[in-house]
Amino acid sequence: MKAIFNDMCLFAPASLVDSRISWEEVDAFIVKATFINGGNKVSAELYFNEKGELVNFISNDRYK
């Protein structure tokens, strides 16, 4: 599930408007996103640079 969410962020950013994703601003360059799909849930911190480009994706969630 983590790999799917990472791919959504990198390759299909238009999919991130999905109602199954909730967003929390951490600071000016970091947001925390939580994606719930059925009984599966994954959270990640997305890091952006000054240009608004995604530069890192960190998730401590593991495959079940």
PDB file of N, CA and C in Angstrom, residues 20-60:
ATOM      1  N   ARG A  20     -10.273   9.926  -0.055  1.00  0.00           N
ATOM      2  CA  ARG A  20      -9.700   8.958   0.889  1.00  0.00           C
ATOM      3  C   ARG A  20      -8.367   9.431   1.450  1.00  0.00           C
ATOM      4  N   ILE A  21      -7.900  10.589   0.997  1.00  0.00           N
ATOM      5  CA  ILE A  21      -6.636  11.148   1.477  1.00  0.00           C
ATOM      6  C   ILE A  21      -6.928  12.378   2.330  1.00  0.00           C
ATOM      7  N   SER A  22      -6.393  12.388   3.538  1.00  0.00           N
ATOM      8  CA  SER A  22      -6.511  13.576   4.394  1.00  0.00           C
ATOM      9  C   SER A  22      -5.130  14.216   4.508  1.00  0.00           C
ATOM     10  N   TRP A  23      -5.117  15.531   4.663  1.00  0.00           N
ATOM     11  CA  TRP A  23      -3.882  16.310   4.651  1.00  0.00           C
ATOM     12  C   TRP A  23      -3.746  17.128   5.920  1.00  0.00           C
ATOM     13  N   GLU A  24      -2.517  17.221   6.417  1.00  0.00           N
ATOM     14  CA  GLU A  24      -2.209  18.041   7.585  1.00  0.00           C
ATOM     15  C   GLU A  24      -0.908  18.786   7.306  1.00  0.00           C
ATOM     16  N   GLU A  25      -0.945  20.109   7.383  1.00  0.00           N
ATOM     17  CA  GLU A  25       0.260  20.896   7.165  1.00  0.00           C
ATOM     18  C   GLU A  25       1.156  20.805   8.388  1.00  0.00           C
ATOM     19  N   VAL A  26       2.410  20.424   8.197  1.00  0.00           N
ATOM     20  CA  VAL A  26       3.382  20.349   9.288  1.00  0.00           C
ATOM     21  C   VAL A  26       4.137  21.673   9.371  1.00  0.00           C
ATOM     22  N   ASP A  27       4.631  22.145   8.247  1.00  0.00           N
ATOM     23  CA  ASP A  27       5.238  23.473   8.145  1.00  0.00           C
ATOM     24  C   ASP A  27       5.158  23.922   6.688  1.00  0.00           C
ATOM     25  N   ALA A  28       5.906  24.959   6.337  1.00  0.00           N
ATOM     26  CA  ALA A  28       5.803  25.523   4.992  1.00  0.00           C
ATOM     27  C   ALA A  28       6.247  24.559   3.896  1.00  0.00           C
ATOM     28  N   PHE A  29       7.030  23.538   4.238  1.00  0.00           N
ATOM     29  CA  PHE A  29       7.571  22.636   3.232  1.00  0.00           C
ATOM     30  C   PHE A  29       7.224  21.166   3.450  1.00  0.00           C
ATOM     31  N   ILE A  30       6.472  20.871   4.484  1.00  0.00           N
ATOM     32  CA  ILE A  30       6.143  19.475   4.806  1.00  0.00           C
ATOM     33  C   ILE A  30       4.647  19.343   5.068  1.00  0.00           C
ATOM     34  N   VAL A  31       4.043  18.301   4.474  1.00  0.00           N
ATOM     35  CA  VAL A  31       2.660  17.946   4.789  1.00  0.00           C
ATOM     36  C   VAL A  31       2.611  16.473   5.166  1.00  0.00           C
ATOM     37  N   LYS A  32       1.687  16.143   6.032  1.00  0.00           N
ATOM     38  CA  LYS A  32       1.440  14.743   6.371  1.00  0.00           C
ATOM     39  C   LYS A  32       0.159  14.341   5.667  1.00  0.00           C
ATOM     40  N   ALA A  33       0.224  13.239   4.949  1.00  0.00           N
ATOM     41  CA  ALA A  33      -0.936  12.734   4.228  1.00  0.00           C
ATOM     42  C   ALA A  33      -1.275  11.340   4.737  1.00  0.00           C
ATOM     43  N   THR A  34      -2.557  11.070   4.888  1.00  0.00           N
ATOM     44  CA  THR A  34      -3.025   9.753   5.290  1.00  0.00           C
ATOM     45  C   THR A  34      -4.004   9.264   4.233  1.00  0.00           C
ATOM     46  N   PHE A  35      -3.710   8.089   3.696  1.00  0.00           N
ATOM     47  CA  PHE A  35      -4.516   7.482   2.634  1.00  0.00           C
ATOM     48  C   PHE A  35      -5.172   6.235   3.199  1.00  0.00           C
ATOM     49  N   ILE A  36      -6.502   6.190   3.149  1.00  0.00           N
ATOM     50  CA  ILE A  36      -7.259   5.036   3.632  1.00  0.00           C
ATOM     51  C   ILE A  36      -7.976   4.419   2.439  1.00  0.00           C
ATOM     52  N   ASN A  37      -7.726   3.137   2.224  1.00  0.00           N
ATOM     53  CA  ASN A  37      -8.342   2.408   1.123  1.00  0.00           C
ATOM     54  C   ASN A  37      -8.876   1.098   1.682  1.00  0.00           C
ATOM     55  N   GLY A  38     -10.178   1.021   1.825  1.00  0.00           N
ATOM     56  CA  GLY A  38     -10.779  -0.153   2.461  1.00  0.00           C
ATOM     57  C   GLY A  38     -10.299  -0.248   3.893  1.00  0.00           C
ATOM     58  N   GLY A  39      -9.766  -1.386   4.281  1.00  0.00           N
ATOM     59  CA  GLY A  39      -9.251  -1.564   5.631  1.00  0.00           C
ATOM     60  C   GLY A  39      -7.782  -1.227   5.762  1.00  0.00           C
ATOM     61  N   ASN A  40      -7.182  -0.675   4.709  1.00  0.00           N
ATOM     62  CA  ASN A  40      -5.757  -0.353   4.725  1.00  0.00           C
ATOM     63  C   ASN A  40      -5.552   1.141   4.913  1.00  0.00           C
ATOM     64  N   LYS A  41      -4.517   1.476   5.679  1.00  0.00           N
ATOM     65  CA  LYS A  41      -4.215   2.875   5.961  1.00  0.00           C
ATOM     66  C   LYS A  41      -2.705   3.068   5.893  1.00  0.00           C
ATOM     67  N   VAL A  42      -2.278   4.127   5.233  1.00  0.00           N
ATOM     68  CA  VAL A  42      -0.865   4.468   5.178  1.00  0.00           C
ATOM     69  C   VAL A  42      -0.725   5.982   5.350  1.00  0.00           C
ATOM     70  N   SER A  43       0.283   6.371   6.123  1.00  0.00           N
ATOM     71  CA  SER A  43       0.583   7.787   6.324  1.00  0.00           C
ATOM     72  C   SER A  43       1.999   8.062   5.855  1.00  0.00           C
ATOM     73  N   ALA A  44       2.217   9.273   5.390  1.00  0.00           N
ATOM     74  CA  ALA A  44       3.542   9.660   4.921  1.00  0.00           C
ATOM     75  C   ALA A  44       3.720  11.151   5.102  1.00  0.00           C
ATOM     76  N   GLU A  45       4.972  11.555   5.248  1.00  0.00           N
ATOM     77  CA  GLU A  45       5.318  12.966   5.225  1.00  0.00           C
ATOM     78  C   GLU A  45       5.897  13.262   3.855  1.00  0.00           C
ATOM     79  N   LEU A  46       5.367  14.285   3.208  1.00  0.00           N
ATOM     80  CA  LEU A  46       5.830  14.694   1.890  1.00  0.00           C
ATOM     81  C   LEU A  46       6.596  16.000   2.051  1.00  0.00           C
ATOM     82  N   TYR A  47       7.807  16.031   1.521  1.00  0.00           N
ATOM     83  CA  TYR A  47       8.697  17.179   1.641  1.00  0.00           C
ATOM     84  C   TYR A  47       8.803  17.881   0.292  1.00  0.00           C
ATOM     85  N   PHE A  48       8.673  19.204   0.315  1.00  0.00           N
ATOM     86  CA  PHE A  48       8.724  20.016  -0.893  1.00  0.00           C
ATOM     87  C   PHE A  48       9.841  21.050  -0.781  1.00  0.00           C
ATOM     88  N   ASN A  49      10.380  21.447  -1.932  1.00  0.00           N
ATOM     89  CA  ASN A  49      11.388  22.503  -1.920  1.00  0.00           C
ATOM     90  C   ASN A  49      10.713  23.862  -2.134  1.00  0.00           C
ATOM     91  N   GLU A  50      11.520  24.908  -2.260  1.00  0.00           N
ATOM     92  CA  GLU A  50      10.997  26.271  -2.416  1.00  0.00           C
ATOM     93  C   GLU A  50      10.187  26.449  -3.691  1.00  0.00           C
ATOM     94  N   LYS A  51      10.419  25.587  -4.693  1.00  0.00           N
ATOM     95  CA  LYS A  51       9.682  25.664  -5.956  1.00  0.00           C
ATOM     96  C   LYS A  51       8.374  24.877  -5.913  1.00  0.00           C
ATOM     97  N   GLY A  52       8.090  24.212  -4.795  1.00  0.00           N
ATOM     98  CA  GLY A  52       6.885  23.404  -4.677  1.00  0.00           C
ATOM     99  C   GLY A  52       7.029  22.015  -5.254  1.00  0.00           C
ATOM    100  N   GLU A  53       8.260  21.602  -5.536  1.00  0.00           N
ATOM    101  CA  GLU A  53       8.521  20.278  -6.092  1.00  0.00           C
ATOM    102  C   GLU A  53       8.662  19.256  -4.970  1.00  0.00           C
ATOM    103  N   LEU A  54       8.069  18.098  -5.153  1.00  0.00           N
ATOM    104  CA  LEU A  54       8.192  17.020  -4.178  1.00  0.00           C
ATOM    105  C   LEU A  54       9.619  16.496  -4.208  1.00  0.00           C
ATOM    106  N   VAL A  55      10.293  16.519  -3.044  1.00  0.00           N
ATOM    107  CA  VAL A  55      11.689  16.093  -2.994  1.00  0.00           C
ATOM    108  C   VAL A  55      11.911  14.878  -2.096  1.00  0.00           C
ATOM    109  N   ASN A  56      10.923  14.526  -1.279  1.00  0.00           N
ATOM    110  CA  ASN A  56      11.083  13.353  -0.419  1.00  0.00           C
ATOM    111  C   ASN A  56       9.712  12.851   0.023  1.00  0.00           C
ATOM    112  N   PHE A  57       9.651  11.555   0.277  1.00  0.00           N
ATOM    113  CA  PHE A  57       8.437  10.872   0.732  1.00  0.00           C
ATOM    114  C   PHE A  57       8.902   9.906   1.814  1.00  0.00           C
ATOM    115  N   ILE A  58       8.450  10.133   3.047  1.00  0.00           N
ATOM    116  CA  ILE A  58       8.875   9.268   4.153  1.00  0.00           C
ATOM    117  C   ILE A  58       7.655   8.669   4.813  1.00  0.00           C
ATOM    118  N   SER A  59       7.665   7.342   4.909  1.00  0.00           N
ATOM    119  CA  SER A  59       6.585   6.615   5.563  1.00  0.00           C
ATOM    120  C   SER A  59       7.199   5.511   6.414  1.00  0.00           C
ATOM    121  N   ASN A  60       6.729   5.405   7.632  1.00  0.00           N
ATOM    122  CA  ASN A  60       7.184   4.343   8.520  1.00  0.00           C
ATOM    123  C   ASN A  60       6.228   3.163   8.530  1.00  0.00           C
TER     124      ASN A  60
END
